[in-house]
Amino acid sequence: IDVLPDLLTNLRQWTLTHRGDYGGRVCYWQNDGRDAMEVSISGSGCRPTIESVMFGEAVALLEIAKLAGNTSVIEELTTLRDQTRQVVLHQMWNPNIQSFAVIPLGAPPPPE
């Protein structure tokens, strides 16, 4: 519980540097090869791996916030949890390949 402020800072920094609105899709992006998938055929963009990690972080931090009695962040974390889940399940699922797929970005993201 004591590390909640640091974990929230980390989550918010990732959101600031790796989340954006790309043609009406608000999602977390990552350069190809920077999310432990090595370089794959899907390329850079809004990747299921990073979106899923951020969903998991929101779920975990929401539970920690509840345990800590920190009600000030519950709405923020609930919204992020719901948004990231929506992106993965409804925007990243590709029925043609029956798998989750990267949402390519129009232009490459800036270097990290």
PDB file of C-alpha atoms in Angstrom:
ATOM      1  CA  ILE A   1       0.000   0.000   0.000  1.00  0.00           C
ATOM      2  CA  ASP A   2       2.893   2.346   0.753  1.00  0.00           C
ATOM      3  CA  VAL A   3       4.089   2.244  -2.854  1.00  0.00           C
ATOM      4  CA  LEU A   4       0.727   3.294  -4.337  1.00  0.00           C
ATOM      5  CA  PRO A   5       1.831   6.906  -4.984  1.00  0.00           C
ATOM      6  CA  ASP A   6       4.930   5.724  -6.868  1.00  0.00           C
ATOM      7  CA  LEU A   7       2.924   3.210  -8.886  1.00  0.00           C
ATOM      8  CA  LEU A   8       0.376   5.876  -9.788  1.00  0.00           C
ATOM      9  CA  THR A   9       3.186   8.186 -10.895  1.00  0.00           C
ATOM     10  CA  ASN A  10       4.577   5.444 -13.140  1.00  0.00           C
ATOM     11  CA  LEU A  11       1.145   4.718 -14.643  1.00  0.00           C
ATOM     12  CA  ARG A  12       0.475   8.390 -15.286  1.00  0.00           C
ATOM     13  CA  GLN A  13       3.899   8.878 -16.891  1.00  0.00           C
ATOM     14  CA  TRP A  14       3.274   5.963 -19.266  1.00  0.00           C
ATOM     15  CA  THR A  15      -0.108   7.449 -20.090  1.00  0.00           C
ATOM     16  CA  LEU A  16       1.486  10.822 -20.779  1.00  0.00           C
ATOM     17  CA  THR A  17       4.237   9.460 -23.027  1.00  0.00           C
ATOM     18  CA  HIS A  18       2.625   6.403 -24.665  1.00  0.00           C
ATOM     19  CA  ARG A  19      -1.099   7.050 -24.999  1.00  0.00           C
ATOM     20  CA  GLY A  20      -2.794   9.168 -27.601  1.00  0.00           C
ATOM     21  CA  ASP A  21      -5.770   9.614 -29.850  1.00  0.00           C
ATOM     22  CA  TYR A  22      -5.020   8.109 -33.238  1.00  0.00           C
ATOM     23  CA  GLY A  23      -7.900   8.724 -35.599  1.00  0.00           C
ATOM     24  CA  GLY A  24     -10.490   8.409 -32.848  1.00  0.00           C
ATOM     25  CA  ARG A  25      -8.780   5.444 -31.223  1.00  0.00           C
ATOM     26  CA  VAL A  26      -7.335   6.227 -27.816  1.00  0.00           C
ATOM     27  CA  CYS A  27      -4.714   3.617 -27.093  1.00  0.00           C
ATOM     28  CA  TYR A  28      -1.215   2.955 -25.788  1.00  0.00           C
ATOM     29  CA  TRP A  29       1.464   2.673 -28.466  1.00  0.00           C
ATOM     30  CA  GLN A  30       4.854   1.043 -28.443  1.00  0.00           C
ATOM     31  CA  ASN A  31       7.655   0.738 -30.947  1.00  0.00           C
ATOM     32  CA  ASP A  32       8.027  -2.724 -32.422  1.00  0.00           C
ATOM     33  CA  GLY A  33      10.495  -4.760 -30.396  1.00  0.00           C
ATOM     34  CA  ARG A  34      10.166  -2.710 -27.198  1.00  0.00           C
ATOM     35  CA  ASP A  35       7.473  -4.804 -25.527  1.00  0.00           C
ATOM     36  CA  ALA A  36       9.203  -8.193 -25.297  1.00  0.00           C
ATOM     37  CA  MET A  37       7.711  -9.354 -28.602  1.00  0.00           C
ATOM     38  CA  GLU A  38      10.981  -8.742 -30.400  1.00  0.00           C
ATOM     39  CA  VAL A  39      10.413  -7.422 -33.887  1.00  0.00           C
ATOM     40  CA  SER A  40       7.245  -8.966 -35.232  1.00  0.00           C
ATOM     41  CA  ILE A  41       5.429  -8.738 -38.526  1.00  0.00           C
ATOM     42  CA  SER A  42       2.820  -6.455 -37.019  1.00  0.00           C
ATOM     43  CA  GLY A  43       5.045  -3.413 -36.544  1.00  0.00           C
ATOM     44  CA  SER A  44       4.825  -0.409 -34.265  1.00  0.00           C
ATOM     45  CA  GLY A  45       1.555   1.021 -33.114  1.00  0.00           C
ATOM     46  CA  CYS A  46      -1.080   0.389 -30.503  1.00  0.00           C
ATOM     47  CA  ARG A  47      -0.065  -3.115 -29.489  1.00  0.00           C
ATOM     48  CA  PRO A  48      -2.180  -5.672 -27.613  1.00  0.00           C
ATOM     49  CA  THR A  49       0.745  -6.410 -25.302  1.00  0.00           C
ATOM     50  CA  ILE A  50       1.130  -2.889 -23.937  1.00  0.00           C
ATOM     51  CA  GLU A  51      -2.627  -2.237 -23.837  1.00  0.00           C
ATOM     52  CA  SER A  52      -3.093  -5.440 -21.836  1.00  0.00           C
ATOM     53  CA  VAL A  53      -0.304  -4.518 -19.436  1.00  0.00           C
ATOM     54  CA  MET A  54      -1.899  -1.134 -18.803  1.00  0.00           C
ATOM     55  CA  PHE A  55      -5.268  -2.818 -18.228  1.00  0.00           C
ATOM     56  CA  GLY A  56      -3.636  -5.118 -15.680  1.00  0.00           C
ATOM     57  CA  GLU A  57      -1.928  -2.189 -13.982  1.00  0.00           C
ATOM     58  CA  ALA A  58      -5.206  -0.294 -13.713  1.00  0.00           C
ATOM     59  CA  VAL A  59      -6.929  -3.360 -12.216  1.00  0.00           C
ATOM     60  CA  ALA A  60      -4.146  -3.932  -9.681  1.00  0.00           C
ATOM     61  CA  LEU A  61      -3.841  -0.274  -8.682  1.00  0.00           C
ATOM     62  CA  LEU A  62      -7.599   0.003  -8.308  1.00  0.00           C
ATOM     63  CA  GLU A  63      -7.546  -2.843  -5.790  1.00  0.00           C
ATOM     64  CA  ILE A  64      -4.573  -1.340  -3.937  1.00  0.00           C
ATOM     65  CA  ALA A  65      -6.330   2.044  -3.818  1.00  0.00           C
ATOM     66  CA  LYS A  66      -9.427   0.410  -2.340  1.00  0.00           C
ATOM     67  CA  LEU A  67      -7.317  -1.369   0.296  1.00  0.00           C
ATOM     68  CA  ALA A  68      -5.571   1.903   1.103  1.00  0.00           C
ATOM     69  CA  GLY A  69      -8.857   3.766   1.330  1.00  0.00           C
ATOM     70  CA  ASN A  70      -7.668   6.156  -1.374  1.00  0.00           C
ATOM     71  CA  THR A  71     -10.992   7.063  -2.921  1.00  0.00           C
ATOM     72  CA  SER A  72      -9.543  10.030  -4.841  1.00  0.00           C
ATOM     73  CA  VAL A  73      -8.108   7.783  -7.589  1.00  0.00           C
ATOM     74  CA  ILE A  74     -10.884   5.206  -7.877  1.00  0.00           C
ATOM     75  CA  GLU A  75     -12.717   7.010 -10.684  1.00  0.00           C
ATOM     76  CA  GLU A  76      -9.493   7.596 -12.651  1.00  0.00           C
ATOM     77  CA  LEU A  77      -8.437   3.950 -12.375  1.00  0.00           C
ATOM     78  CA  THR A  78     -11.911   2.573 -13.076  1.00  0.00           C
ATOM     79  CA  THR A  79     -12.123   4.674 -16.235  1.00  0.00           C
ATOM     80  CA  LEU A  80      -8.667   3.562 -17.389  1.00  0.00           C
ATOM     81  CA  ARG A  81      -9.486  -0.085 -16.648  1.00  0.00           C
ATOM     82  CA  ASP A  82     -12.696   0.098 -18.672  1.00  0.00           C
ATOM     83  CA  GLN A  83     -11.126   2.002 -21.567  1.00  0.00           C
ATOM     84  CA  THR A  84      -8.142  -0.311 -21.967  1.00  0.00           C
ATOM     85  CA  ARG A  85     -10.361  -3.394 -21.785  1.00  0.00           C
ATOM     86  CA  GLN A  86     -12.610  -1.918 -24.476  1.00  0.00           C
ATOM     87  CA  VAL A  87      -9.659  -1.229 -26.773  1.00  0.00           C
ATOM     88  CA  VAL A  88      -8.242  -4.740 -26.459  1.00  0.00           C
ATOM     89  CA  LEU A  89     -11.524  -6.595 -26.869  1.00  0.00           C
ATOM     90  CA  HIS A  90     -13.274  -4.427 -29.424  1.00  0.00           C
ATOM     91  CA  GLN A  91     -10.570  -2.670 -31.425  1.00  0.00           C
ATOM     92  CA  MET A  92      -7.607  -5.034 -31.380  1.00  0.00           C
ATOM     93  CA  TRP A  93      -9.467  -8.264 -32.088  1.00  0.00           C
ATOM     94  CA  ASN A  94      -9.040  -9.163 -35.736  1.00  0.00           C
ATOM     95  CA  PRO A  95     -11.682 -11.690 -36.819  1.00  0.00           C
ATOM     96  CA  ASN A  96      -9.825 -12.400 -40.089  1.00  0.00           C
ATOM     97  CA  ILE A  97      -6.889 -13.936 -38.240  1.00  0.00           C
ATOM     98  CA  GLN A  98      -8.812 -14.886 -35.073  1.00  0.00           C
ATOM     99  CA  SER A  99      -6.262 -13.096 -32.921  1.00  0.00           C
ATOM    100  CA  PHE A 100      -5.485  -9.759 -31.353  1.00  0.00           C
ATOM    101  CA  ALA A 101      -3.543  -7.462 -33.672  1.00  0.00           C
ATOM    102  CA  VAL A 102      -1.628  -4.216 -33.616  1.00  0.00           C
ATOM    103  CA  ILE A 103      -3.425  -1.031 -34.616  1.00  0.00           C
ATOM    104  CA  PRO A 104      -0.785   0.534 -36.887  1.00  0.00           C
ATOM    105  CA  LEU A 105      -0.189   4.246 -36.511  1.00  0.00           C
ATOM    106  CA  GLY A 106      -0.188   6.520 -39.524  1.00  0.00           C
ATOM    107  CA  ALA A 107       3.250   7.885 -38.725  1.00  0.00           C
ATOM    108  CA  PRO A 108       5.950   6.243 -36.656  1.00  0.00           C
ATOM    109  CA  PRO A 109       5.913   7.282 -32.996  1.00  0.00           C
ATOM    110  CA  PRO A 110       8.755   9.483 -31.787  1.00  0.00           C
ATOM    111  CA  PRO A 111      11.902   7.636 -30.643  1.00  0.00           C
ATOM    112  CA  GLU A 112      12.134   6.829 -26.954  1.00  0.00           C
TER     113      GLU A 112
END
